[in-house]
Amino acid sequence: MSSEGTGITEAGDRGLPAWVEHGIWWHVYPLGATGAPIRPAGPADGAPAPRLESLVAWLDYLVDLGASGLALGPIFEASTHGYDTTDHFRIDPRLGDDAVFDRLAEACRDRGVALMLDGVLNHVGTAHPLFRAAVAGGGERRLFYFDDADGSSGPPAPGPGYAVFEGHEGLAVLNHDSDEVADLAVSVLSHWLGRGASAWRLDAAYAVPPSFWARVLPRVRSEFPDAWFVGEVIHGDYRGIVERSSMDSLTQYELWKAIWSCLLDENFFELDWCLNRHNAFLDAFVPLTFVGNHDVTRLASRIGDAKAALAVTILLTVGGIPSIYYGDEQAFRGVKTDRPGGDDEVRPVLPPGPEGLSPLGDWLYRWHQALIGLRRRHPWLAGARTERMALENRFMEYDAVGGEGRRIRVRLSLDPVPRVEVEAPGEPVLVMEHGS
């Protein structure tokens, strides 16, 4: 809807497909959620284990929560944690095979649930056949960066003689100047969109030259114009990266940090500063927003259950496309540590179905439902700006503002206990106090 005369450009005015503009993702790390072995993966020539199909039992839960999309972590054949890919065109045997994926994709379609996949195209695992052929001296060497590379440009290749990703010798960085790598990316993205995916998370997009995505994504969009591409970007020039890369969106880590940090330190001034920047980002693109994911300590472990309710209130009342990490809506706990297996706590196994969940998290689940219901009734929130109305260290009041005078008032208080009020015109005030 146009907002002429208001100074506000809403999500729909930027040409987003309707399914994206109204999207709320439930993000799952499949290897962990399905109980697949991580270290080591084991031989890939055994019979595939159809663990991925177990997520079908959670789709109705996703819909009942109010989400509209299932965002999957890596599902392609890999050596260990999924980000060391060995075959982009094969479902990891620990999770199943093409038939299992097809059944999950069909179950999503039957419920009107969009499906996002995790595209690891910055690097591959060193067990990938292309890298093995490159090490053996084949023409595949031009797909990577080697110390003795003949004429290929790129970053220096430290340590083992080839460029590695963030010090991990098991991850070989792809040469993004190579036409073959661009062709590989186009083939991977298009193949799985053709099999039922709707969107892609582009892993470690911050490490890939934006010009690479600008070469790749228009080719994919020519066949799949309604596909949505969100890059994993942690910091930097968000707006510039989006513009130069042609990605649709990126992960709003600045807002993630400000939300938990302001609640931990009890300093809403930090959030206010970040929301001003967030408003500016919304002039150019609609970020993917989140308060938890597979790479960070669980929100409830970091700030406690009561403050977690305030965090998700912020997430669901500011502009963006929200993503909820599986279990955060149930106050799951887990601490990420820097050691082998240090991600395991934040990537836990799900029970066979929702009936296996502890009732202790039900109150936070219902609070998510209430807020998502509000967002469904006011879809303009995807492009909403925030206007600060009152600000103290332990109290903040802001309006989420849309075009045509639309406003929702949010009050966040930490005195004497965490409390939140959300007031939309013509609706009962939503109130949450200390996990009530």
Short mmCIF file of C-alpha atoms in Angstrom, two decimals:
data_model
loop_
_atom_site.label_atom_id
_atom_site.label_comp_id
_atom_site.label_asym_id
_atom_site.label_seq_id
_atom_site.Cartn_x
_atom_site.Cartn_y
_atom_site.Cartn_z
CA MET A 1 0.00 0.00 0.00
CA SER A 2 1.34 3.42 -0.88
CA SER A 3 2.18 5.83 1.92
CA GLU A 4 2.40 8.98 -0.18
CA GLY A 5 2.86 12.07 1.92
CA THR A 6 3.93 10.19 5.04
CA GLY A 7 7.66 9.85 4.31
CA ILE A 8 7.36 6.10 4.98
CA THR A 9 8.17 3.49 2.38
CA GLU A 10 6.44 0.29 3.34
CA ALA A 11 7.63 -3.22 2.63
CA GLY A 12 5.18 -3.77 -0.20
CA ASP A 13 6.34 -0.61 -1.97
CA ARG A 14 9.76 -2.19 -2.52
CA GLY A 15 8.39 -4.96 -4.71
CA LEU A 16 8.62 -7.76 -2.17
CA PRO A 17 6.45 -10.76 -3.01
CA ALA A 18 3.44 -10.85 -0.68
CA TRP A 19 4.61 -14.11 0.86
CA VAL A 20 7.83 -12.40 1.94
CA GLU A 21 6.22 -9.21 3.20
CA HIS A 22 3.97 -11.23 5.50
CA GLY A 23 6.65 -13.77 6.36
CA ILE A 24 7.61 -15.00 9.80
CA TRP A 25 10.20 -17.77 9.81
CA TRP A 26 10.70 -20.66 12.21
CA HIS A 27 14.40 -21.47 11.94
CA VAL A 28 15.61 -25.04 12.53
CA TYR A 29 19.11 -26.55 12.50
CA PRO A 30 18.19 -29.94 10.98
CA LEU A 31 21.21 -32.03 11.96
CA GLY A 32 20.75 -31.09 15.60
CA ALA A 33 16.95 -31.04 15.69
CA THR A 34 16.67 -34.52 14.17
CA GLY A 35 19.43 -36.09 16.28
CA ALA A 36 21.82 -36.78 13.38
CA PRO A 37 25.42 -37.65 14.29
CA ILE A 38 27.73 -34.66 13.85
CA ARG A 39 31.32 -35.77 14.56
CA PRO A 40 32.26 -37.52 12.38
CA ALA A 41 29.45 -37.86 9.89
CA GLY A 42 30.33 -41.48 9.09
CA PRO A 43 30.42 -43.11 5.68
CA ALA A 44 28.16 -41.51 3.12
CA ASP A 45 27.55 -44.75 1.25
CA GLY A 46 25.24 -46.25 3.87
CA ALA A 47 21.48 -46.27 3.53
CA PRO A 48 20.10 -42.74 4.02
CA ALA A 49 18.35 -42.17 7.34
CA PRO A 50 15.11 -40.24 6.71
CA ARG A 51 15.49 -37.97 9.74
CA LEU A 52 14.50 -34.85 7.81
CA GLU A 53 10.99 -36.22 7.49
CA SER A 54 10.57 -35.97 11.27
CA LEU A 55 10.17 -32.21 10.81
CA VAL A 56 6.81 -32.81 9.10
CA ALA A 57 5.41 -33.50 12.58
CA TRP A 58 6.38 -29.91 13.54
CA LEU A 59 4.75 -28.08 10.65
CA ASP A 60 1.35 -27.77 12.31
CA TYR A 61 3.13 -26.47 15.42
CA LEU A 62 4.86 -23.88 13.21
CA VAL A 63 1.48 -22.83 11.79
CA ASP A 64 -0.15 -22.73 15.24
CA LEU A 65 2.68 -20.49 16.42
CA GLY A 66 1.75 -18.12 13.60
CA ALA A 67 4.84 -18.56 11.45
CA SER A 68 4.57 -18.87 7.70
CA GLY A 69 7.98 -20.23 6.73
CA LEU A 70 10.40 -23.00 7.69
CA ALA A 71 14.02 -21.88 7.48
CA LEU A 72 16.35 -24.87 7.44
CA GLY A 73 20.01 -24.92 8.30
CA PRO A 74 22.29 -26.99 6.05
CA ILE A 75 20.78 -30.18 4.62
CA PHE A 76 23.27 -31.07 1.89
CA GLU A 77 25.91 -33.78 2.11
CA ALA A 78 28.73 -32.67 4.39
CA SER A 79 31.47 -34.16 6.53
CA THR A 80 30.40 -32.95 9.98
CA HIS A 81 28.34 -29.89 10.97
CA GLY A 82 26.79 -29.24 7.57
CA TYR A 83 28.82 -26.19 6.61
CA ASP A 84 31.64 -28.34 5.21
CA THR A 85 29.66 -29.33 2.12
CA THR A 86 30.78 -32.26 -0.03
CA ASP A 87 27.86 -32.32 -2.50
CA HIS A 88 25.47 -29.41 -2.99
CA PHE A 89 23.10 -31.52 -5.05
CA ARG A 90 22.63 -34.39 -2.60
CA ILE A 91 20.65 -34.41 0.63
CA ASP A 92 22.94 -35.42 3.47
CA PRO A 93 22.43 -39.17 4.03
CA ARG A 94 22.17 -38.46 7.75
CA LEU A 95 18.95 -36.60 6.91
CA GLY A 96 17.60 -38.65 4.01
CA ASP A 97 17.50 -38.37 0.26
CA ASP A 98 15.66 -36.53 -2.51
CA ALA A 99 12.44 -38.40 -1.81
CA VAL A 100 12.53 -37.37 1.85
CA PHE A 101 13.14 -33.74 0.88
CA ASP A 102 10.30 -33.89 -1.62
CA ARG A 103 7.90 -35.14 1.04
CA LEU A 104 8.89 -32.33 3.40
CA ALA A 105 8.56 -29.74 0.62
CA GLU A 106 5.13 -31.10 -0.30
CA ALA A 107 4.01 -31.03 3.34
CA CYS A 108 5.09 -27.37 3.49
CA ARG A 109 3.17 -26.52 0.32
CA ASP A 110 0.06 -28.27 1.64
CA ARG A 111 0.10 -25.90 4.65
CA GLY A 112 1.08 -22.77 2.77
CA VAL A 113 4.48 -22.77 4.46
CA ALA A 114 7.44 -21.28 2.58
CA LEU A 115 10.74 -23.15 2.66
CA MET A 116 14.15 -21.50 3.02
CA LEU A 117 17.40 -23.41 2.49
CA ASP A 118 20.92 -22.63 3.68
CA GLY A 119 23.32 -22.07 0.78
CA VAL A 120 26.97 -22.55 1.69
CA LEU A 121 28.71 -21.03 -1.32
CA ASN A 122 31.65 -19.21 0.24
CA HIS A 123 33.57 -22.42 0.87
CA VAL A 124 33.37 -26.21 0.67
CA GLY A 125 34.63 -29.01 2.85
CA THR A 126 38.07 -30.31 1.90
CA ALA A 127 36.47 -33.71 1.21
CA HIS A 128 34.50 -32.16 -1.66
CA PRO A 129 35.37 -33.92 -4.95
CA LEU A 130 36.12 -30.58 -6.64
CA PHE A 131 38.69 -29.70 -3.99
CA ARG A 132 40.22 -33.17 -4.02
CA ALA A 133 40.62 -32.93 -7.78
CA ALA A 134 42.15 -29.48 -7.37
CA VAL A 135 44.69 -30.76 -4.84
CA ALA A 136 45.57 -33.55 -7.25
CA GLY A 137 46.50 -30.92 -9.81
CA GLY A 138 43.42 -30.90 -12.00
CA GLY A 139 41.91 -27.94 -13.77
CA GLU A 140 39.61 -27.54 -10.75
CA ARG A 141 42.45 -25.60 -9.08
CA ARG A 142 41.06 -22.41 -10.59
CA LEU A 143 37.95 -22.85 -8.41
CA PHE A 144 40.05 -22.27 -5.28
CA TYR A 145 42.93 -20.14 -4.00
CA PHE A 146 46.30 -21.88 -3.76
CA ASP A 147 49.68 -20.44 -2.79
CA ASP A 148 51.05 -21.34 -6.20
CA ALA A 149 47.95 -20.37 -8.14
CA ASP A 150 48.84 -19.33 -11.66
CA GLY A 151 47.19 -16.02 -12.26
CA SER A 152 44.11 -16.35 -10.01
CA SER A 153 43.43 -13.32 -7.85
CA GLY A 154 42.15 -13.33 -4.31
CA PRO A 155 43.20 -13.33 -0.68
CA PRO A 156 46.50 -14.82 0.45
CA ALA A 157 46.40 -18.55 1.09
CA PRO A 158 47.69 -19.13 4.64
CA GLY A 159 48.77 -22.28 6.46
CA PRO A 160 47.98 -25.40 4.49
CA GLY A 161 48.70 -23.89 1.07
CA TYR A 162 45.13 -22.96 0.20
CA ALA A 163 42.77 -20.25 1.41
CA VAL A 164 40.71 -21.39 4.41
CA PHE A 165 37.60 -19.89 5.98
CA GLU A 166 38.24 -18.17 9.31
CA GLY A 167 41.12 -20.46 10.25
CA HIS A 168 39.30 -23.75 9.65
CA GLU A 169 41.58 -25.94 7.54
CA GLY A 170 38.65 -28.23 6.71
CA LEU A 171 36.92 -25.37 4.84
CA ALA A 172 38.44 -24.36 1.51
CA VAL A 173 37.40 -20.95 0.20
CA LEU A 174 36.01 -20.86 -3.33
CA ASN A 175 37.46 -18.49 -5.92
CA HIS A 176 34.58 -16.08 -6.49
CA ASP A 177 36.31 -14.52 -9.49
CA SER A 178 35.91 -17.85 -11.29
CA ASP A 179 33.14 -18.22 -13.86
CA GLU A 180 32.92 -21.90 -12.90
CA VAL A 181 32.14 -21.00 -9.29
CA ALA A 182 29.45 -18.55 -10.43
CA ASP A 183 27.98 -21.27 -12.64
CA LEU A 184 28.05 -23.71 -9.72
CA ALA A 185 26.19 -21.23 -7.50
CA VAL A 186 23.53 -20.60 -10.14
CA SER A 187 23.05 -24.34 -10.63
CA VAL A 188 22.76 -25.06 -6.89
CA LEU A 189 20.32 -22.24 -6.15
CA SER A 190 18.17 -22.99 -9.19
CA HIS A 191 18.13 -26.75 -8.65
CA TRP A 192 16.57 -26.57 -5.19
CA LEU A 193 14.22 -23.73 -6.04
CA GLY A 194 12.96 -26.02 -8.75
CA ARG A 195 12.44 -28.79 -6.17
CA GLY A 196 10.28 -26.66 -3.89
CA ALA A 197 12.38 -24.12 -2.00
CA SER A 198 11.13 -20.52 -1.88
CA ALA A 199 14.14 -18.69 -0.45
CA TRP A 200 17.84 -18.96 0.32
CA ARG A 201 19.98 -17.90 3.24
CA LEU A 202 23.42 -17.22 1.77
CA ASP A 203 25.87 -18.43 4.38
CA ALA A 204 28.90 -16.25 5.18
CA ALA A 205 27.79 -13.72 2.58
CA TYR A 206 29.93 -11.18 4.41
CA ALA A 207 33.04 -13.06 3.21
CA VAL A 208 31.98 -13.13 -0.44
CA PRO A 209 32.55 -10.13 -2.74
CA PRO A 210 29.16 -8.46 -3.32
CA SER A 211 29.97 -8.44 -7.03
CA PHE A 212 29.79 -12.26 -7.03
CA TRP A 213 26.16 -12.24 -5.88
CA ALA A 214 25.43 -9.48 -8.41
CA ARG A 215 26.65 -11.87 -11.13
CA VAL A 216 24.74 -14.87 -9.76
CA LEU A 217 21.38 -13.77 -8.39
CA PRO A 218 19.93 -12.06 -11.48
CA ARG A 219 20.54 -15.27 -13.42
CA VAL A 220 18.59 -17.25 -10.82
CA ARG A 221 15.81 -14.66 -10.64
CA SER A 222 15.33 -14.85 -14.39
CA GLU A 223 13.87 -18.32 -13.81
CA PHE A 224 12.53 -17.86 -10.26
CA PRO A 225 11.39 -14.22 -9.98
CA ASP A 226 9.60 -14.69 -6.64
CA ALA A 227 12.58 -16.25 -4.86
CA TRP A 228 14.01 -14.34 -1.88
CA PHE A 229 17.72 -14.15 -1.01
CA VAL A 230 19.01 -13.10 2.40
CA GLY A 231 22.71 -12.87 3.12
CA GLU A 232 24.40 -13.68 6.40
CA VAL A 233 26.10 -10.38 7.20
CA ILE A 234 27.30 -9.63 10.71
CA HIS A 235 28.58 -6.06 10.49
CA GLY A 236 29.64 -3.48 7.96
CA ASP A 237 27.83 -1.29 5.46
CA TYR A 238 24.50 -3.11 5.40
CA ARG A 239 22.85 -0.83 2.88
CA GLY A 240 25.85 -0.75 0.58
CA ILE A 241 26.23 -4.53 0.68
CA VAL A 242 22.60 -5.03 -0.31
CA GLU A 243 22.83 -2.51 -3.12
CA ARG A 244 26.09 -3.89 -4.56
CA SER A 245 25.16 -7.57 -4.18
CA SER A 246 21.53 -7.48 -5.39
CA MET A 247 20.55 -9.58 -2.37
CA ASP A 248 17.06 -8.85 -1.10
CA SER A 249 17.94 -8.72 2.57
CA LEU A 250 20.54 -9.54 5.19
CA THR A 251 20.70 -10.67 8.79
CA GLN A 252 20.27 -7.72 11.17
CA TYR A 253 22.96 -8.59 13.71
CA GLU A 254 23.17 -4.99 14.93
CA LEU A 255 19.58 -5.18 16.16
CA TRP A 256 20.10 -8.66 17.62
CA LYS A 257 23.03 -7.36 19.67
CA ALA A 258 21.21 -4.22 20.81
CA ILE A 259 18.12 -6.13 21.95
CA TRP A 260 19.80 -8.62 24.27
CA SER A 261 22.53 -6.21 25.35
CA CYS A 262 20.16 -3.41 26.37
CA LEU A 263 18.15 -5.86 28.46
CA LEU A 264 21.21 -7.48 30.00
CA ASP A 265 22.80 -4.13 30.92
CA GLU A 266 19.43 -2.45 31.57
CA ASN A 267 20.21 0.42 29.25
CA PHE A 268 17.47 1.18 26.72
CA PHE A 269 19.57 4.00 25.28
CA GLU A 270 21.53 1.34 23.37
CA LEU A 271 18.34 0.04 21.78
CA ASP A 272 17.18 3.54 20.92
CA TRP A 273 20.43 4.27 19.07
CA CYS A 274 20.18 1.04 17.11
CA LEU A 275 16.52 1.57 16.18
CA ASN A 276 17.46 4.88 14.59
CA ARG A 277 19.90 3.02 12.32
CA HIS A 278 17.31 0.31 11.74
CA ASN A 279 14.87 2.95 10.50
CA ALA A 280 17.44 4.07 7.95
CA PHE A 281 18.03 0.52 6.73
CA LEU A 282 14.30 0.16 6.11
CA ASP A 283 14.51 2.97 3.58
CA ALA A 284 16.56 0.64 1.36
CA PHE A 285 15.61 -2.94 2.25
CA VAL A 286 13.71 -5.05 4.77
CA PRO A 287 16.19 -6.87 7.05
CA LEU A 288 15.82 -10.37 8.42
CA THR A 289 15.43 -9.77 12.17
CA PHE A 290 16.01 -12.27 14.96
CA VAL A 291 16.86 -12.64 18.64
CA GLY A 292 18.40 -16.12 18.36
CA ASN A 293 19.95 -18.47 15.85
CA HIS A 294 22.15 -21.56 15.56
CA ASP A 295 25.39 -19.63 16.13
CA VAL A 296 24.68 -17.79 19.39
CA THR A 297 23.88 -18.47 23.04
CA ARG A 298 20.18 -18.98 23.67
CA LEU A 299 18.29 -15.85 24.65
CA ALA A 300 16.87 -17.32 27.87
CA SER A 301 20.37 -18.37 28.96
CA ARG A 302 21.77 -14.93 28.23
CA ILE A 303 19.12 -12.68 29.80
CA GLY A 304 16.59 -14.94 31.57
CA ASP A 305 13.03 -15.91 30.72
CA ALA A 306 11.29 -12.71 31.81
CA LYS A 307 13.56 -10.43 29.79
CA ALA A 308 13.27 -12.83 26.86
CA ALA A 309 9.58 -11.89 26.70
CA LEU A 310 10.61 -8.24 26.27
CA ALA A 311 13.14 -9.20 23.60
CA VAL A 312 10.60 -11.00 21.45
CA THR A 313 8.20 -8.08 21.90
CA ILE A 314 10.78 -5.79 20.32
CA LEU A 315 11.43 -8.31 17.54
CA LEU A 316 7.77 -8.56 16.61
CA THR A 317 6.87 -4.85 16.85
CA VAL A 318 9.64 -3.31 14.75
CA GLY A 319 10.17 -3.40 11.00
CA GLY A 320 11.73 -6.46 9.40
CA ILE A 321 11.06 -10.07 8.45
CA PRO A 322 11.24 -11.88 11.82
CA SER A 323 12.89 -15.26 12.33
CA ILE A 324 12.32 -17.31 15.49
CA TYR A 325 14.92 -19.94 16.30
CA TYR A 326 13.37 -23.27 17.22
CA GLY A 327 12.90 -23.58 20.96
CA ASP A 328 13.34 -19.88 21.74
CA GLU A 329 9.55 -19.66 21.82
CA GLN A 330 9.68 -22.30 24.58
CA ALA A 331 12.50 -20.63 26.57
CA PHE A 332 15.01 -23.33 25.60
CA ARG A 333 18.38 -22.80 27.20
CA GLY A 334 21.84 -23.39 25.80
CA VAL A 335 25.25 -21.74 25.95
CA LYS A 336 27.61 -21.58 22.99
CA THR A 337 31.24 -22.25 23.88
CA ASP A 338 34.50 -22.13 21.93
CA ARG A 339 35.44 -25.82 21.97
CA PRO A 340 34.70 -28.96 19.96
CA GLY A 341 30.97 -29.55 20.31
CA GLY A 342 30.52 -26.02 21.62
CA ASP A 343 27.42 -25.50 19.47
CA ASP A 344 25.60 -28.61 20.66
CA GLU A 345 23.65 -26.90 23.47
CA VAL A 346 22.15 -24.35 21.10
CA ARG A 347 21.32 -26.98 18.44
CA PRO A 348 19.36 -29.55 20.48
CA VAL A 349 17.30 -32.54 19.45
CA LEU A 350 13.56 -31.93 19.23
CA PRO A 351 11.16 -34.51 20.67
CA PRO A 352 9.28 -36.60 18.08
CA GLY A 353 6.41 -34.11 18.19
CA PRO A 354 5.20 -30.99 20.02
CA GLU A 355 3.42 -33.13 22.60
CA GLY A 356 6.86 -34.02 23.95
CA LEU A 357 7.66 -30.43 24.95
CA SER A 358 7.86 -29.44 28.60
CA PRO A 359 4.88 -27.35 29.76
CA LEU A 360 7.30 -24.94 31.45
CA GLY A 361 7.76 -22.97 28.26
CA ASP A 362 4.08 -22.72 27.37
CA TRP A 363 3.67 -19.19 28.73
CA LEU A 364 6.36 -17.83 26.41
CA TYR A 365 4.93 -19.78 23.46
CA ARG A 366 1.53 -18.16 24.10
CA TRP A 367 3.18 -14.72 24.28
CA HIS A 368 4.77 -15.37 20.88
CA GLN A 369 1.35 -16.38 19.54
CA ALA A 370 -0.24 -13.18 20.84
CA LEU A 371 2.43 -10.96 19.30
CA ILE A 372 2.46 -12.82 15.99
CA GLY A 373 -1.33 -12.57 15.91
CA LEU A 374 -0.96 -8.81 16.33
CA ARG A 375 1.56 -8.72 13.51
CA ARG A 376 -0.75 -10.74 11.27
CA ARG A 377 -3.54 -8.22 11.87
CA HIS A 378 -1.12 -5.38 11.11
CA PRO A 379 1.12 -6.61 8.28
CA TRP A 380 2.40 -3.08 7.70
CA LEU A 381 4.70 -3.76 10.67
CA ALA A 382 7.14 -5.39 8.22
CA GLY A 383 8.08 -1.90 7.06
CA ALA A 384 7.28 0.03 10.25
CA ARG A 385 9.56 2.71 11.66
CA THR A 386 9.91 3.29 15.38
CA GLU A 387 9.45 6.65 17.04
CA ARG A 388 10.74 7.03 20.57
CA MET A 389 8.16 8.51 22.92
CA ALA A 390 9.93 8.17 26.28
CA LEU A 391 13.38 6.89 27.25
CA GLU A 392 15.16 6.08 30.50
CA ASN A 393 17.77 3.47 31.36
CA ARG A 394 15.12 0.98 32.53
CA PHE A 395 12.06 2.22 30.65
CA MET A 396 11.30 2.83 27.01
CA GLU A 397 8.14 3.72 25.15
CA TYR A 398 8.01 3.77 21.37
CA ASP A 399 5.48 3.77 18.57
CA ALA A 400 5.68 1.44 15.60
CA VAL A 401 4.56 3.72 12.78
CA GLY A 402 3.14 2.87 9.37
CA GLY A 403 1.58 4.88 6.62
CA GLU A 404 -1.81 6.59 6.85
CA GLY A 405 -1.34 7.37 10.53
CA ARG A 406 -1.13 3.76 11.72
CA ARG A 407 0.53 3.34 15.11
CA ILE A 408 1.08 0.71 17.77
CA ARG A 409 2.38 1.79 21.17
CA VAL A 410 4.95 -0.37 23.01
CA ARG A 411 6.04 0.15 26.60
CA LEU A 412 9.01 -1.75 28.03
CA SER A 413 9.83 -1.54 31.71
CA LEU A 414 12.35 -3.25 33.98
CA ASP A 415 11.07 -1.69 37.24
CA PRO A 416 10.18 -3.28 39.56
CA VAL A 417 10.07 -6.42 37.37
CA PRO A 418 10.20 -6.90 33.58
CA ARG A 419 6.90 -5.77 32.11
CA VAL A 420 5.63 -5.01 28.63
CA GLU A 421 2.47 -3.45 27.22
CA VAL A 422 1.51 -3.40 23.55
CA GLU A 423 -1.40 -1.17 22.63
CA ALA A 424 -3.00 -1.27 19.17
CA PRO A 425 -6.04 0.88 18.35
CA GLY A 426 -9.31 -0.96 18.84
CA GLU A 427 -7.69 -4.00 20.47
CA PRO A 428 -7.22 -5.12 24.08
CA VAL A 429 -3.83 -4.14 25.48
CA LEU A 430 -1.37 -7.05 25.49
CA VAL A 431 0.40 -7.23 28.85
CA MET A 432 3.21 -9.47 30.02
CA GLU A 433 4.75 -9.12 33.45
CA HIS A 434 7.58 -11.27 34.80
CA GLY A 435 6.48 -14.32 32.82
CA SER A 436 2.84 -14.10 33.83
#
